Coordinates of C-alpha atoms in Angstrom, one line a residue:
Chain A
M51 CA -13.1 46.4 -45.7
S52 CA -14.3 43.4 -47.6
L53 CA -15.3 40.4 -45.6
D54 CA -15.9 37.0 -47.2
R55 CA -18.2 34.4 -45.7
R56 CA -15.4 32.5 -43.9
G57 CA -13.8 35.6 -42.5
F58 CA -17.2 36.8 -41.2
F59 CA -17.7 33.6 -39.2
K60 CA -14.2 33.8 -37.8
L61 CA -14.8 37.3 -36.6
A62 CA -18.2 36.5 -35.2
G63 CA -16.8 33.6 -33.4
L64 CA -14.0 35.7 -31.9
I65 CA -16.5 38.3 -30.7
A66 CA -18.8 35.7 -29.2
A67 CA -15.9 34.1 -27.4
G68 CA -14.7 37.4 -26.1
T69 CA -18.1 38.4 -24.8
A70 CA -18.5 35.0 -23.0
G71 CA -15.0 35.4 -21.5
A72 CA -15.8 38.9 -20.3
T73 CA -19.0 37.8 -18.6
A74 CA -17.2 34.9 -17.0
L75 CA -14.4 37.1 -15.6
P76 CA -16.2 38.7 -12.7
A77 CA -17.3 35.2 -11.5
I78 CA -13.7 34.0 -11.6
D79 CA -12.6 37.1 -9.8
Q80 CA -15.0 36.5 -7.0
G81 CA -13.7 33.0 -6.5
H82 CA -10.2 34.3 -6.1
Q83 CA -10.7 37.0 -3.5
A84 CA -7.5 37.1 -1.7
G85 CA -8.1 39.7 1.0
P86 CA -9.5 38.9 4.5
E87 CA -13.2 38.2 4.7
P88 CA -15.2 41.2 5.9
V89 CA -15.5 40.8 9.7
P90 CA -18.9 41.8 11.2
S91 CA -18.6 44.4 13.9
H92 CA -20.0 42.0 16.5
A93 CA -17.3 39.4 15.9
L94 CA -14.9 38.4 18.6
H95 CA -11.5 40.0 18.0
G96 CA -8.3 38.5 19.3
K97 CA -4.6 38.7 18.6
R98 CA -3.8 35.2 19.8
W99 CA -6.7 32.9 20.6
A100 CA -5.9 30.2 23.1
M101 CA -7.8 27.6 25.1
V102 CA -7.2 26.5 28.7
V103 CA -8.4 23.1 29.7
D104 CA -8.7 22.4 33.5
L105 CA -8.1 18.7 33.8
A106 CA -9.0 18.8 37.5
V107 CA -12.5 19.8 36.6
C108 CA -12.8 17.1 34.0
R109 CA -11.6 14.6 36.5
Q110 CA -14.4 15.5 38.9
H111 CA -17.0 14.6 36.3
P112 CA -16.0 11.2 34.7
G113 CA -18.2 10.2 31.8
C114 CA -19.2 13.8 31.0
H115 CA -19.0 14.3 27.2
A116 CA -21.0 17.5 26.9
C117 CA -18.3 19.4 24.9
I118 CA -17.6 16.4 22.6
D119 CA -21.3 15.8 22.0
A120 CA -22.0 19.5 21.3
C121 CA -19.2 19.7 18.8
N122 CA -20.0 16.5 17.0
T123 CA -23.7 17.5 16.6
A124 CA -23.0 21.1 15.5
H125 CA -20.2 20.3 13.1
N126 CA -21.8 17.3 11.5
I127 CA -19.1 14.9 12.6
P128 CA -19.9 11.4 11.3
Q129 CA -20.0 8.6 13.9
I130 CA -18.2 5.9 11.9
P131 CA -18.0 2.6 13.7
D132 CA -14.7 1.5 12.1
P133 CA -11.9 3.1 14.2
R134 CA -9.7 3.2 11.1
H135 CA -12.0 5.7 9.4
E136 CA -13.0 7.8 12.4
I137 CA -13.4 11.6 12.2
K138 CA -12.4 13.3 15.5
W139 CA -12.4 17.0 16.2
I140 CA -12.4 16.9 20.0
W141 CA -12.0 13.6 21.9
E142 CA -10.6 12.0 25.1
E143 CA -7.3 10.2 25.6
P144 CA -5.6 8.8 28.7
F145 CA -2.9 11.0 30.2
D146 CA 0.0 8.9 29.0
N147 CA -1.2 9.1 25.4
A148 CA -1.9 12.8 25.5
F149 CA 1.5 13.6 27.1
P150 CA 3.8 10.7 26.2
S151 CA 6.9 12.6 27.3
K152 CA 5.4 13.2 30.8
K153 CA 5.1 9.4 31.4
T154 CA 6.2 8.6 35.0
P155 CA 5.4 5.4 36.9
F156 CA 4.5 7.2 40.1
I157 CA 2.1 9.8 38.8
K158 CA -0.9 10.7 40.9
P159 CA -3.3 7.8 40.1
E160 CA -6.3 10.0 39.5
L161 CA -4.2 12.1 37.0
A162 CA -3.1 9.0 35.1
A163 CA -6.7 7.6 35.1
G164 CA -8.4 10.8 34.2
P165 CA -9.2 11.6 30.6
V166 CA -7.5 14.4 28.7
L167 CA -9.5 16.4 26.1
L168 CA -7.7 16.6 22.8
L169 CA -8.3 18.9 19.9
C170 CA -6.3 20.8 17.3
N171 CA -3.7 22.9 19.2
H172 CA -3.9 25.8 16.7
C173 CA -0.2 26.0 16.9
D174 CA 1.6 29.2 16.5
N175 CA 4.1 27.4 14.3
P176 CA 1.8 24.8 12.6
P177 CA 3.7 22.0 10.7
C178 CA 0.5 21.1 8.9
V179 CA 0.4 24.6 7.3
R180 CA 4.1 24.3 6.4
V181 CA 3.6 21.1 4.5
C182 CA 0.3 21.7 2.7
P183 CA 1.0 21.9 -1.0
T184 CA -2.1 23.9 -1.8
Q185 CA -2.5 26.3 1.2
A186 CA -5.8 24.5 1.9
T187 CA -4.8 24.8 5.5
W188 CA -3.5 28.1 6.8
K189 CA -3.1 30.2 10.0
R190 CA -5.2 33.2 10.4
E191 CA -3.8 36.4 12.0
D192 CA -5.7 35.6 15.2
G193 CA -4.1 32.2 15.4
V194 CA -6.9 30.0 14.2
V195 CA -5.5 27.2 11.9
M196 CA -8.1 27.0 9.2
M197 CA -9.0 24.4 6.7
D198 CA -10.5 24.8 3.2
W199 CA -12.4 21.5 2.4
H200 CA -12.9 22.7 -1.2
R201 CA -9.3 23.2 -2.0
C202 CA -7.8 20.2 -0.2
I203 CA -6.6 17.6 -2.6
G204 CA -6.5 14.8 0.0
C205 CA -2.7 14.2 -0.1
R206 CA -2.7 13.8 3.7
Y207 CA 0.8 15.3 4.1
C208 CA -0.7 17.4 7.0
M209 CA -1.7 14.2 8.8
A210 CA 1.8 12.9 8.6
A211 CA 3.1 16.3 9.8
C212 CA 0.8 16.8 12.8
P213 CA 2.4 15.6 16.0
Y214 CA -0.9 15.6 17.8
G215 CA -3.0 13.3 15.7
S216 CA -5.5 16.1 15.4
R217 CA -6.4 15.6 11.7
S218 CA -8.9 13.2 10.2
F219 CA -9.3 12.1 6.6
N220 CA -12.6 11.2 5.1
W221 CA -11.8 7.7 4.0
V222 CA -15.4 7.1 3.1
D223 CA -18.4 9.3 2.4
P224 CA -19.2 10.7 5.9
R225 CA -22.8 11.7 5.2
P226 CA -24.5 8.3 5.8
Y227 CA -22.9 8.3 9.3
I228 CA -24.4 11.6 10.4
T229 CA -27.6 10.9 12.3
H230 CA -28.9 14.4 12.4
I231 CA -27.5 16.9 9.9
N232 CA -27.2 20.4 11.1
P233 CA -28.2 22.5 8.1
D234 CA -26.2 25.5 9.4
F235 CA -22.9 23.8 9.0
P236 CA -21.4 22.2 5.9
T237 CA -21.0 18.4 5.7
R238 CA -17.8 17.1 4.1
E239 CA -17.2 14.7 1.2
R240 CA -14.9 11.8 0.9
G241 CA -11.3 12.4 0.1
V242 CA -10.6 15.6 2.2
V243 CA -8.9 16.2 5.5
E244 CA -10.7 18.0 8.4
K245 CA -10.1 19.1 11.9
C246 CA -11.3 21.5 14.7
D247 CA -11.4 25.1 13.4
L248 CA -11.9 26.6 16.8
C249 CA -15.5 27.4 15.8
Q250 CA -14.5 30.2 13.5
E251 CA -18.1 30.4 12.4
R252 CA -19.1 31.3 16.0
L253 CA -16.2 33.7 16.6
A254 CA -17.4 35.6 13.5
I255 CA -20.8 36.2 15.3
G256 CA -19.3 37.1 18.7
K257 CA -19.6 33.7 20.3
P258 CA -16.8 31.5 21.9
P259 CA -16.2 28.0 20.6
L260 CA -19.1 25.7 21.3
C261 CA -17.2 23.2 23.5
V262 CA -16.4 26.1 25.9
E263 CA -20.1 27.1 26.0
A264 CA -21.3 23.5 26.3
C265 CA -19.3 22.6 29.3
P266 CA -21.6 22.6 32.3
Y267 CA -18.6 22.9 34.7
Q268 CA -16.5 25.6 33.0
A269 CA -13.6 23.3 32.5
L270 CA -12.7 25.1 29.2
T271 CA -11.7 28.7 29.0
F272 CA -11.2 30.5 25.8
G273 CA -9.6 33.9 25.2
D274 CA -7.0 36.2 23.8
L275 CA -3.5 35.6 25.3
A276 CA -2.5 39.1 24.1
D277 CA -5.0 40.6 26.5
E278 CA -3.4 40.5 30.0
H279 CA -6.8 40.9 31.7
A280 CA -8.3 37.9 29.8
P281 CA -9.4 35.0 32.0
V282 CA -7.1 32.7 30.1
R283 CA -4.1 34.8 31.2
K284 CA -5.3 34.9 34.8
L285 CA -5.6 31.1 34.9
L286 CA -2.2 30.6 33.4
D287 CA -0.7 33.1 35.8
E288 CA -2.2 31.3 38.8
R289 CA -2.0 27.6 38.0
I290 CA 0.6 25.2 36.7
S291 CA 0.0 24.5 33.0
I292 CA 1.5 22.1 30.5
R293 CA 1.3 21.8 26.8
R294 CA 1.5 18.8 24.5
K295 CA 5.0 18.1 23.1
P296 CA 6.4 21.6 23.6
S297 CA 9.9 20.4 22.7
L298 CA 8.9 20.2 19.0
G299 CA 8.6 23.9 18.7
T300 CA 5.1 24.0 17.3
E301 CA 3.9 26.3 20.1
P302 CA 0.6 24.7 20.7
Q303 CA -2.1 27.1 22.0
V304 CA -4.1 24.6 24.1
Y305 CA -2.9 24.8 27.7
Y306 CA -3.7 22.1 30.2
L307 CA -4.1 22.8 34.0
V308 CA -3.1 19.7 35.9
Chain B
M77 CA 9.3 5.9 -34.4
L78 CA 6.2 4.6 -32.7
E79 CA 5.6 2.1 -35.6
K80 CA 8.4 0.0 -34.3
A81 CA 6.2 -0.9 -31.3
L82 CA 3.5 -2.1 -33.6
S83 CA 5.2 -5.1 -35.0
G84 CA 6.3 -8.0 -32.9
N85 CA 6.2 -11.7 -32.6
R86 CA 3.6 -13.8 -30.7
T87 CA 5.3 -13.6 -27.4
Y88 CA 5.4 -9.8 -27.7
W89 CA 1.7 -9.5 -28.3
I90 CA 0.8 -12.0 -25.5
W91 CA 3.0 -9.9 -23.1
I92 CA 1.2 -6.7 -24.3
L93 CA -2.2 -8.3 -23.9
F94 CA -1.3 -9.5 -20.4
L95 CA -0.2 -6.0 -19.4
A96 CA -3.4 -4.6 -20.9
L97 CA -5.4 -7.0 -18.8
V98 CA -3.6 -6.0 -15.6
M99 CA -4.0 -2.3 -16.5
L100 CA -7.7 -2.8 -17.1
T101 CA -8.2 -4.6 -13.7
G102 CA -6.3 -1.9 -12.0
G103 CA -8.3 0.8 -13.8
L104 CA -11.6 -0.8 -12.8
C105 CA -10.5 -1.0 -9.2
Y106 CA -9.4 2.6 -9.4
L107 CA -12.9 3.6 -10.6
K108 CA -14.3 1.7 -7.5
Q109 CA -11.8 3.6 -5.3
L110 CA -13.0 6.9 -6.9
E111 CA -16.5 6.0 -6.1
T112 CA -16.2 4.7 -2.5
G113 CA -13.1 6.7 -1.4
L114 CA -9.7 5.6 -0.1
G115 CA -11.5 3.6 2.6
I116 CA -11.2 0.8 0.0
T117 CA -7.5 0.6 1.0
G118 CA -5.9 -0.6 4.2
M119 CA -4.9 2.9 5.2
S120 CA -6.4 4.5 8.3
R121 CA -6.5 7.6 10.5
D122 CA -3.3 6.4 12.1
V123 CA -1.5 4.9 9.1
S124 CA -2.5 7.6 6.6
W125 CA 0.1 6.7 3.9
G126 CA 0.6 3.1 2.8
F127 CA 1.4 0.9 -0.2
Y128 CA 0.9 3.6 -2.8
I129 CA 3.3 6.2 -1.3
A130 CA 5.8 3.4 -0.5
Q131 CA 5.8 2.3 -4.2
F132 CA 6.3 5.9 -5.1
T133 CA 9.3 6.1 -2.8
F134 CA 10.9 2.9 -4.2
L135 CA 10.3 3.9 -7.8
V136 CA 11.8 7.3 -7.4
G137 CA 15.0 5.4 -6.6
V138 CA 14.7 3.3 -9.8
A139 CA 14.2 6.5 -11.7
A140 CA 17.2 8.3 -10.1
S141 CA 19.5 5.3 -10.7
A142 CA 19.7 6.1 -14.5
V143 CA 22.5 8.4 -13.4
M144 CA 24.7 5.4 -12.7
V145 CA 25.0 4.7 -16.4
V146 CA 24.6 8.3 -17.7
L147 CA 27.4 9.7 -15.5
P148 CA 30.1 7.2 -16.6
Y149 CA 29.1 7.3 -20.2
Y150 CA 28.7 11.0 -20.8
L151 CA 30.9 12.5 -18.1
H152 CA 33.8 10.0 -18.2
N153 CA 33.3 8.9 -21.8
F154 CA 33.1 5.3 -20.6
K155 CA 32.3 3.6 -24.0
V156 CA 31.4 0.2 -22.5
F157 CA 28.1 1.7 -21.4
A158 CA 27.3 2.9 -25.0
R159 CA 24.6 0.4 -25.6
M160 CA 23.2 0.5 -22.1
T161 CA 22.8 4.2 -21.5
I162 CA 19.6 4.6 -23.5
L163 CA 18.1 1.7 -21.6
G164 CA 18.8 3.3 -18.3
E165 CA 17.3 6.6 -19.4
L166 CA 14.2 4.9 -20.8
L167 CA 13.9 2.9 -17.5
A168 CA 13.9 6.3 -15.7
V169 CA 11.1 7.6 -18.0
S170 CA 9.0 4.5 -17.1
A171 CA 9.8 4.7 -13.4
V172 CA 9.1 8.3 -13.0
S173 CA 5.8 7.9 -14.8
M174 CA 4.8 5.2 -12.3
C175 CA 5.9 7.6 -9.5
L176 CA 3.5 10.3 -10.7
L177 CA 0.7 7.7 -11.1
F178 CA 1.2 6.4 -7.6
I179 CA 0.8 9.9 -6.2
V180 CA -2.3 10.4 -8.2
V181 CA -4.0 7.2 -7.1
D182 CA -3.1 8.2 -3.5
L183 CA -5.0 11.5 -3.7
G184 CA -8.4 11.8 -2.0
Q185 CA -9.5 14.4 -4.6
P186 CA -7.5 13.7 -7.7
Q187 CA -9.7 16.0 -9.8
R188 CA -8.3 18.9 -7.8
M189 CA -4.7 17.9 -8.4
L190 CA -3.9 21.1 -10.3
N191 CA -4.5 23.1 -7.2
I192 CA -0.7 22.4 -6.6
L193 CA -0.1 24.6 -9.7
F194 CA -2.9 27.1 -9.1
H195 CA -1.7 27.8 -5.5
P196 CA 2.1 27.2 -5.7
T197 CA 3.5 26.8 -2.2
P198 CA 7.3 26.9 -2.0
H199 CA 7.2 26.0 1.8
S200 CA 5.7 22.6 1.0
I201 CA 8.2 19.9 0.0
L202 CA 5.5 18.3 -2.1
F203 CA 5.4 21.3 -4.3
W204 CA 9.2 20.9 -5.0
D205 CA 8.7 17.1 -5.5
M206 CA 6.1 17.9 -8.2
I207 CA 8.6 20.2 -9.9
V208 CA 11.6 17.8 -9.8
L209 CA 9.7 14.7 -10.8
N210 CA 7.9 16.3 -13.8
G211 CA 11.2 18.1 -14.7
Y212 CA 13.1 14.8 -14.6
L213 CA 10.5 13.1 -16.8
L214 CA 10.7 15.9 -19.3
I215 CA 14.5 16.0 -19.3
N216 CA 14.7 12.2 -19.9
V217 CA 12.0 12.3 -22.6
I218 CA 13.9 15.0 -24.4
I219 CA 17.3 13.3 -24.1
T220 CA 16.1 9.9 -25.3
R221 CA 14.0 11.3 -28.1
V222 CA 16.7 13.6 -29.5
T223 CA 19.5 11.1 -29.3
L224 CA 17.4 8.3 -30.9
L225 CA 16.1 10.6 -33.7
A226 CA 19.7 11.6 -34.4
E227 CA 20.9 8.0 -34.4
R228 CA 18.1 7.1 -36.8
R229 CA 19.3 9.8 -39.2
G230 CA 22.8 8.6 -38.8
E231 CA 23.9 11.9 -37.4
A232 CA 25.6 13.0 -34.2
P233 CA 23.1 14.4 -31.6
P234 CA 22.7 18.2 -31.7
R235 CA 25.2 20.0 -29.5
W236 CA 22.6 21.6 -27.3
I237 CA 21.6 18.2 -25.9
K238 CA 24.9 17.9 -24.0
P239 CA 24.1 20.5 -21.3
V240 CA 20.6 18.9 -20.9
I241 CA 22.3 15.5 -20.3
Y242 CA 24.7 17.1 -17.8
L243 CA 21.7 18.7 -16.1
S244 CA 20.0 15.3 -15.8
I245 CA 22.9 14.1 -13.5
P246 CA 22.3 16.5 -10.5
W247 CA 18.6 16.4 -11.3
A248 CA 18.5 12.6 -10.7
V249 CA 20.1 13.2 -7.3
S250 CA 17.5 15.9 -6.6
I251 CA 14.5 13.7 -7.2
H252 CA 15.4 11.3 -4.5
T253 CA 16.7 14.0 -2.1
V254 CA 13.5 15.9 -2.3
T255 CA 11.5 12.7 -1.9
A256 CA 13.5 12.0 1.3
F257 CA 12.9 15.6 2.5
I258 CA 9.1 14.9 2.3
L259 CA 9.7 12.5 5.1
C260 CA 12.7 13.6 7.1
G261 CA 11.5 17.1 7.9
L262 CA 8.6 16.0 10.0
A263 CA 9.1 16.5 13.8
A264 CA 6.0 14.4 14.3
R265 CA 7.6 11.2 13.0
P266 CA 10.8 10.3 14.9
Y267 CA 11.4 7.3 12.7
W268 CA 11.8 9.5 9.6
L269 CA 13.5 12.4 11.3
T270 CA 17.0 11.6 10.3
A271 CA 19.4 13.5 8.1
L272 CA 20.6 10.2 6.8
M273 CA 17.3 9.6 4.9
A274 CA 18.4 11.2 1.6
P275 CA 21.8 9.5 1.5
R276 CA 20.2 6.2 2.4
F277 CA 17.6 6.6 -0.3
L278 CA 20.3 7.3 -2.8
A279 CA 22.4 4.3 -1.8
S280 CA 19.5 1.9 -2.0
A281 CA 18.4 3.5 -5.2
F282 CA 21.9 3.1 -6.8
A283 CA 21.8 -0.6 -5.8
S284 CA 18.2 -1.5 -6.7
G285 CA 17.9 0.5 -10.0
P286 CA 21.1 -0.7 -11.7
A287 CA 20.3 -4.2 -10.5
L288 CA 17.0 -4.0 -12.3
L289 CA 18.7 -2.6 -15.3
I290 CA 21.1 -5.6 -15.3
L291 CA 18.1 -8.0 -15.3
L292 CA 16.4 -6.0 -18.1
C293 CA 19.6 -6.2 -20.2
L294 CA 19.8 -9.9 -19.6
I295 CA 16.2 -10.4 -20.6
L296 CA 16.8 -8.4 -23.8
R297 CA 19.7 -10.7 -24.6
R298 CA 17.2 -13.5 -24.5
V299 CA 14.2 -12.0 -26.3
S300 CA 15.9 -9.8 -28.9
T301 CA 19.2 -9.6 -30.7
Y302 CA 20.2 -6.5 -28.7
D303 CA 23.2 -7.3 -26.5
V304 CA 24.7 -4.6 -24.3
G305 CA 27.7 -6.9 -23.8
L306 CA 28.7 -8.8 -20.7
E307 CA 31.5 -6.3 -19.9
A308 CA 28.9 -3.6 -19.5
I309 CA 26.8 -5.8 -17.3
F310 CA 29.7 -6.8 -15.1
K311 CA 30.8 -3.2 -14.8
L312 CA 27.3 -2.2 -13.7
A313 CA 27.4 -5.1 -11.2
E314 CA 30.4 -3.5 -9.6
I315 CA 28.5 -0.3 -9.1
V316 CA 25.6 -2.3 -7.6
T317 CA 28.1 -3.9 -5.2
Y318 CA 29.4 -0.6 -3.9
A319 CA 26.0 0.9 -3.6
M320 CA 24.7 -2.2 -1.8
A321 CA 27.6 -2.1 0.6
I322 CA 27.0 1.6 1.3
N323 CA 23.3 0.9 1.7
I324 CA 23.8 -1.8 4.3
F325 CA 26.4 0.4 6.1
F326 CA 23.9 3.3 6.2
I327 CA 21.2 1.0 7.7
L328 CA 23.5 -0.2 10.4
V329 CA 24.5 3.4 11.1
E330 CA 20.9 4.3 11.3
L331 CA 20.3 1.5 13.8
F332 CA 23.1 2.4 16.1
T333 CA 21.7 5.8 17.2
P334 CA 18.3 4.6 18.6
L335 CA 19.8 1.3 19.9
Y336 CA 22.6 2.9 21.8
S337 CA 20.9 6.2 22.8
R338 CA 17.7 4.4 23.8
V339 CA 15.6 7.4 23.2
P340 CA 12.1 5.8 23.4
D341 CA 10.4 7.9 20.8
E342 CA 12.7 6.7 18.1
L343 CA 13.5 3.3 19.5
E344 CA 9.9 2.2 19.6
H345 CA 9.6 2.2 15.8
F346 CA 12.7 0.0 15.5
R347 CA 11.4 -2.3 18.2
Y348 CA 8.1 -2.6 16.3
L349 CA 10.1 -3.6 13.2
F350 CA 12.6 -6.0 14.7
T351 CA 10.9 -7.6 17.7
G352 CA 7.3 -6.3 17.6
L353 CA 5.7 -3.9 20.0
A354 CA 3.0 -4.7 22.6
G355 CA 2.1 -7.9 20.7
H356 CA 2.0 -6.2 17.3
A357 CA 4.5 -7.7 15.0
R358 CA 3.1 -7.8 11.5
L359 CA 6.2 -6.3 9.9
V360 CA 8.8 -8.3 11.9
P361 CA 9.1 -11.2 9.4
W362 CA 9.3 -8.7 6.5
M363 CA 12.0 -6.7 8.3
W364 CA 14.2 -9.8 8.9
T365 CA 13.6 -11.1 5.4
S366 CA 14.6 -7.8 3.9
A367 CA 17.8 -7.7 6.0
G368 CA 18.6 -11.3 5.1
L369 CA 18.1 -10.8 1.4
S370 CA 20.2 -7.6 1.3
V371 CA 23.1 -9.3 3.1
L372 CA 22.8 -12.4 0.9
S373 CA 22.8 -10.3 -2.2
L374 CA 25.9 -8.4 -1.0
V375 CA 27.7 -11.7 -0.3
L376 CA 27.1 -12.9 -3.8
L377 CA 28.1 -9.5 -5.2
I378 CA 31.3 -9.1 -3.3
S379 CA 33.0 -12.2 -4.6
P380 CA 34.1 -11.7 -8.2
R381 CA 33.5 -15.4 -8.9
T382 CA 29.8 -15.1 -8.2
R383 CA 29.5 -11.5 -9.5
R384 CA 31.0 -12.3 -12.8
K385 CA 28.8 -15.3 -13.5
V386 CA 25.5 -14.6 -15.0
T387 CA 23.4 -17.1 -13.0
T388 CA 24.7 -16.0 -9.6
L389 CA 24.7 -12.4 -10.7
V390 CA 21.0 -12.7 -11.6
A391 CA 20.4 -14.3 -8.1
A392 CA 22.2 -11.4 -6.4
C393 CA 20.2 -8.8 -8.4
V394 CA 16.9 -10.5 -7.6
L395 CA 17.7 -10.8 -3.9
G396 CA 19.0 -7.3 -3.7
I397 CA 16.0 -5.8 -5.4
A398 CA 13.6 -7.8 -3.3
G399 CA 15.4 -6.8 -0.1
I400 CA 15.4 -3.1 -0.9
W401 CA 11.8 -3.3 -2.3
I402 CA 10.6 -4.8 1.0
E403 CA 12.5 -2.1 3.0
K404 CA 11.3 0.9 0.9
G405 CA 8.1 -0.4 -0.6
L406 CA 6.6 -2.0 2.5
I407 CA 8.4 -1.0 5.7
M408 CA 9.8 2.5 5.4
I409 CA 6.5 4.5 5.1
V410 CA 4.3 2.4 7.3
A411 CA 6.9 2.1 10.2
G412 CA 6.8 5.9 10.5
F413 CA 3.2 5.7 11.6
I414 CA 3.6 2.9 14.1
P415 CA 3.3 3.7 16.9
N416 CA 1.3 6.9 16.1
P417 CA 2.2 10.2 17.8
L418 CA 0.0 9.3 20.8
G419 CA 1.6 6.0 21.3
H420 CA -1.2 3.9 19.9
I421 CA -0.6 1.0 17.5
T422 CA -2.7 0.5 14.4
E423 CA -1.3 -2.0 12.1
Y424 CA -1.6 -1.9 8.3
S425 CA -1.9 -4.3 5.4
P426 CA -2.8 -3.4 1.9
T427 CA -6.2 -4.6 0.7
I428 CA -6.8 -6.6 -2.5
P429 CA -8.2 -3.6 -4.5
E430 CA -5.2 -1.5 -3.3
L431 CA -2.8 -4.2 -4.6
L432 CA -4.6 -4.5 -7.9
I433 CA -4.5 -0.8 -8.4
S434 CA -0.8 -0.9 -7.6
A435 CA -0.4 -3.8 -10.1
G436 CA -2.1 -1.7 -12.6
V437 CA 0.3 1.2 -12.2
Y438 CA 3.3 -1.3 -12.4
A439 CA 1.7 -2.7 -15.6
V440 CA 1.6 0.8 -17.1
G441 CA 5.3 1.1 -16.2
L442 CA 6.1 -2.3 -17.8
F443 CA 4.1 -1.4 -20.8
L444 CA 6.0 1.9 -21.2
I445 CA 9.4 0.1 -20.8
T446 CA 8.4 -2.6 -23.3
I447 CA 7.4 -0.2 -26.1
L448 CA 10.2 2.2 -25.4
Y449 CA 12.8 -0.5 -25.5
K450 CA 11.1 -1.9 -28.6
I451 CA 11.5 1.4 -30.3
A452 CA 15.0 2.0 -29.2
I453 CA 16.2 -1.4 -30.1
G454 CA 14.3 -1.2 -33.4
V455 CA 16.2 2.0 -34.3
R456 CA 19.5 0.5 -33.4
E457 CA 18.9 -2.7 -35.3
E458 CA 17.8 -0.7 -38.3
M459 CA 21.1 1.2 -38.2
E460 CA 23.2 -1.8 -37.6
G461 CA 21.3 -4.0 -40.0

């Protein structure tokens, strides 16, 4: 085979490009791992995670923000003074705002006055997941509605679709508004949506969500609804519970004991 | 054919320079937005879509409206529209380009935009909107290019273009239907949750788009030798009249349900728009202005005496476009977020940078329409001259 100068360079170039491509391939492959992440043996396993909030307990301790503070600190939630740009994972609302369809003029005054803890409902039928054009938000098999801050394009369709106002968008760079950065949890950048992820990082190491652990009065109970002996099931069997906007068919998995 | 856009008189170049300046200003503001984030706009946690998405919604209508000239001309062989059809198709190219730009400037992470292609998600309406909008742009670029090239060679357009043209008709309907589906499939937003959304969008589109085309044709009569003919303009005005009447009918139908049923979730949005809610009334004057302009436009359009007179027809078109633009480009999107799902009211106004970026996108659209019309008219003049 005769090879002139020009042909030689062509061939050499092709070989070089091929080698570079081959070495780059494993890296690309890793980035696209589709299967479930390996779950450590000590992780909490559940078929349908749910949360039960006992509003009666919260009412007995007005001004207690232990769960909110713990969440904000652990998850690097910025404290942005402008309410238009706020980031909220777990927060308080008056009863009428949390349950607009349950409005009644003669409700127990302490019920109306008492705060209601709000967070992502980790719906069984999440509208945010349905509308997301990049699958940056998705529902895990155990019911946790997850969020990939590195895939989100910031179109905010999920915010329009969420009937609970549980999603926040980083309108500005959040980092200057975090007083104490927790190095064990990622901070976010401007232009992406975020929300409560039910402390999936803690579930993975066998711990319940932080808000549950942080409550000094056990107002929050976390567990697997598929397990009939779970404390969440016991509470829901014994007490009257309500959910936010059940008529929309989203099947929220945060239950409130009134 | 591009060389036709490179020669023009003084006015032409002043106009191009003006557009370039507006584009430059918008571009600089956009750089600022990229740097600081979308917090530079008036949008908020509660009103998470605003002016950008509203302009997108309005312009999808303008793009779709090309079908109102394409359909009579190609399907019914309505020769009166012969000189107008290409202008409608090129208007669609410009409008749909602006639509895509408005989506891009609204993204928090525009550099990740291609994730929509890398992770195709058929259960997201936005995925389908991406497909129909880009498809519509492609279809119209192909149609206009092929027909103009053929015209320039003095030949009939190739036969294969006919099916593409026929395809563009339902495709035009699809772009506005899918855009309506983005909004009207959300249980969280009672104001948008109405099956009438897509028909309403189409009616307002078929009124505002052709009205804009009438104005463009009249401007062309002034600034060039290209005349589509008054007969074509008056015929299109009839189409605008029907569409405007149906649009107003749809709005009234839409109003009846919440006003009579009195379901609070839905009614509150209308109360916010027409009377104000809990002392918040920023959109009330706009809502009434929009209603008034639309009705006034219809009055001028219905009477043949005012419709078939250029001065009053221009007034009717301007009023109609303004009324529909306020309704779609200011009110429709924002009102869905007020009150929010928790019953809180956060009002919204666009900021100066937000308006300048939007102006920049509109300047891109006007720039496109200017050079595209210049080319098309240049080709036709060459053939006729």
